[in-house]
CSV table of C-alpha atoms in Angstrom, one decimal:
chain,number,residue,atom,x,y,z
A,1,LYS,CA,60.2,97.6,136.1
A,2,LEU,CA,62.7,98.2,133.8
A,3,GLU,CA,66.6,97.2,134.7
A,4,TYR,CA,68.0,100.5,133.4
A,5,PRO,CA,65.5,103.3,133.3
A,6,THR,CA,66.4,106.5,131.6
A,7,GLU,CA,64.6,109.3,131.2
A,8,THR,CA,63.4,108.2,127.4
A,9,TRP,CA,61.2,105.5,128.8
A,10,PRO,CA,58.7,107.8,130.4
A,11,ALA,CA,58.9,110.5,127.3
A,12,GLN,CA,58.0,107.5,125.4
A,13,ASP,CA,55.0,106.8,127.4
A,14,PHE,CA,53.7,110.2,125.7
A,15,ARG,CA,53.5,108.6,122.3
A,16,LYS,CA,51.2,105.8,123.8
A,17,ALA,CA,49.4,108.1,125.4
A,18,ASN,CA,48.6,110.2,122.8
A,19,ALA,CA,48.3,107.0,120.5
A,20,MET,CA,45.6,106.1,122.8
A,21,ARG,CA,43.8,109.7,122.7
A,22,MET,CA,43.7,109.2,119.0
A,23,ALA,CA,42.2,105.8,118.9
A,24,ALA,CA,39.6,107.2,121.3
A,25,GLN,CA,38.7,109.6,118.9
A,26,HIS,CA,37.7,106.3,116.2
A,27,THR,CA,35.7,104.1,119.1
A,28,ASP,CA,32.2,104.4,120.7
A,29,GLN,CA,31.8,104.0,124.5
A,30,PRO,CA,32.5,102.4,126.5
A,31,MET,CA,35.8,101.5,125.0
A,32,ARG,CA,36.3,105.5,124.2
A,33,ALA,CA,36.4,106.3,127.9
A,34,GLN,CA,38.6,103.4,129.2
A,35,LEU,CA,41.0,104.7,126.5
A,36,LEU,CA,41.2,108.5,127.4
A,37,SER,CA,41.4,107.4,130.9
A,38,ARG,CA,44.6,105.1,130.6
A,39,ALA,CA,45.9,108.0,128.3
A,40,LEU,CA,45.3,110.3,131.0
A,41,GLU,CA,47.1,108.0,133.9
A,42,LEU,CA,50.0,107.4,131.6
A,43,SER,CA,50.5,110.9,130.7
A,44,ASP,CA,50.2,111.9,134.5
A,45,ARG,CA,53.0,108.8,135.3
A,46,ALA,CA,55.1,110.0,132.2
A,47,TRP,CA,55.4,114.0,133.7
A,48,LYS,CA,55.9,112.6,137.0
A,49,ASP,CA,58.7,110.3,136.0
A,50,LEU,CA,60.5,112.5,133.6
A,51,ILE,CA,60.6,115.5,136.2
A,52,GLY,CA,62.1,113.0,138.6
A,53,PHE,CA,65.1,112.5,136.4
A,54,GLU,CA,68.2,115.0,136.9
A,55,SER,CA,68.8,114.0,133.0
A,56,SER,CA,65.5,114.8,131.9
A,57,HIS,CA,67.2,117.5,129.9
A,58,THR,CA,69.0,115.1,127.2
A,59,SER,CA,68.2,116.1,123.5
A,60,ARG,CA,65.9,112.7,123.1
A,61,ALA,CA,64.0,113.1,125.7
A,62,VAL,CA,63.4,117.1,124.7
A,63,ALA,CA,62.8,115.6,121.2
A,64,ILE,CA,60.4,113.4,122.1
A,65,LEU,CA,58.8,116.5,124.1
A,66,LEU,CA,58.7,118.9,121.7
A,67,THR,CA,56.4,116.6,119.7
A,68,GLU,CA,54.7,114.5,122.0
A,69,GLY,CA,54.2,116.8,124.9
A,70,THR,CA,52.9,119.7,123.2
A,71,THR,CA,50.3,116.8,121.7
A,72,ASP,CA,49.5,116.2,125.2
A,73,GLN,CA,48.8,119.7,126.3
A,74,PHE,CA,46.8,120.1,123.3
A,75,PHE,CA,44.3,116.9,124.2
A,76,ARG,CA,44.4,118.2,127.8
A,77,ASN,CA,43.1,121.3,126.9
A,78,ARG,CA,40.3,120.2,124.5
A,79,ASP,CA,37.5,117.3,124.2
A,80,ALA,CA,38.5,114.4,122.2
A,81,ALA,CA,35.5,114.4,120.1
A,82,ALA,CA,34.5,111.6,118.3
A,83,LEU,CA,35.5,111.8,114.6
A,84,PRO,CA,32.8,110.9,111.8
A,85,SER,CA,32.6,107.5,110.5
A,86,PRO,CA,34.0,107.5,107.0
A,87,SER,CA,30.9,107.8,104.8
A,88,ASN,CA,31.7,104.9,101.9
A,89,SER,CA,32.9,102.0,103.7
A,90,ASN,CA,32.5,99.9,100.2
A,91,CYS,CA,35.9,101.3,99.4
A,92,ASP,CA,37.5,99.3,96.2
A,93,PHE,CA,41.0,99.4,96.2
A,94,GLY,CA,41.5,97.5,93.1
A,95,ARG,CA,43.9,94.2,93.1
A,96,PRO,CA,47.2,94.7,94.7
A,97,THR,CA,50.4,94.6,92.4
A,98,PRO,CA,52.8,91.7,92.9
A,99,PHE,CA,55.7,93.1,95.1
A,100,VAL,CA,59.0,92.9,92.9
A,101,SER,CA,62.3,93.6,95.0
A,102,GLN,CA,64.9,96.1,93.9
A,103,MET,CA,67.4,93.7,93.6
A,104,GLU,CA,64.9,91.6,90.8
A,105,GLN,CA,64.5,94.8,89.0
A,106,VAL,CA,68.1,95.4,88.3
A,107,LYS,CA,68.5,91.8,87.4
A,108,LYS,CA,66.2,92.4,84.7
A,109,MET,CA,67.3,95.7,83.5
A,110,LEU,CA,71.0,93.9,83.7
A,111,TRP,CA,69.8,91.3,80.7
A,112,SER,CA,68.9,94.6,78.7
A,113,PRO,CA,71.1,97.4,78.3
A,114,TRP,CA,69.0,99.4,76.8
A,115,LYS,CA,66.3,99.5,79.8
A,116,LEU,CA,69.3,100.3,81.8
A,117,LEU,CA,70.1,102.8,79.7
A,118,TYR,CA,66.5,104.0,79.8
A,119,ARG,CA,66.5,103.6,83.4
A,120,LEU,CA,69.4,105.8,83.9
A,121,ALA,CA,68.7,108.7,81.6
A,122,THR,CA,65.1,109.1,83.3
A,123,SER,CA,65.5,108.7,87.0
A,124,PRO,CA,63.6,111.3,88.8
A,125,LEU,CA,66.6,111.4,91.3
A,126,ARG,CA,68.8,113.2,88.5
A,127,SER,CA,68.5,116.4,87.0
A,128,LYS,CA,68.4,116.4,83.0
A,129,ALA,CA,71.8,117.3,82.2
A,130,GLN,CA,73.0,114.5,84.1
A,131,SER,CA,70.4,112.0,82.6
A,132,LEU,CA,71.8,113.2,79.2
A,133,ILE,CA,75.3,113.2,79.7
A,134,ILE,CA,75.1,109.9,81.2
A,135,ALA,CA,72.8,108.4,78.3
A,136,ALA,CA,75.2,109.9,76.2
A,137,ASN,CA,78.2,108.4,77.5
A,138,MET,CA,76.7,105.0,78.1
A,139,ALA,CA,75.8,104.9,74.1
A,140,ALA,CA,79.4,105.6,73.2
A,141,ASP,CA,80.6,102.9,75.2
A,142,THR,CA,78.1,100.6,74.3
A,143,ALA,CA,78.7,101.6,70.6
A,144,SER,CA,82.2,100.9,70.6
């Protein structure tokens, strides 16, 4: 039992129900039937609980319903058929690359002003014109 029930809680139950339905598409019986049954139970209760709130029209509840409510109706009106198994289960993704935080990357660049200049000039977040102006200004500052 919730201490402070709001209309958001039943709306969130739609997400749970839809996640269970999607998971059911990737499992075999009897787990599949259990997931679908529990999803229907959660969904029915969510509709009942949500309609019971006077404030069921709040923007958060409506936003959740616009995505999860329509997905709920989609699953209610069609059979959640099992999806095919992957054709090749022996996928080789290679070795993972070690994680380097942005802070570490910036610290390394600060030791080499030219690396920093290159990174700023070739940043995908800047337009070519902005990159050239920044690079020219930084080159002028380092030369003087």
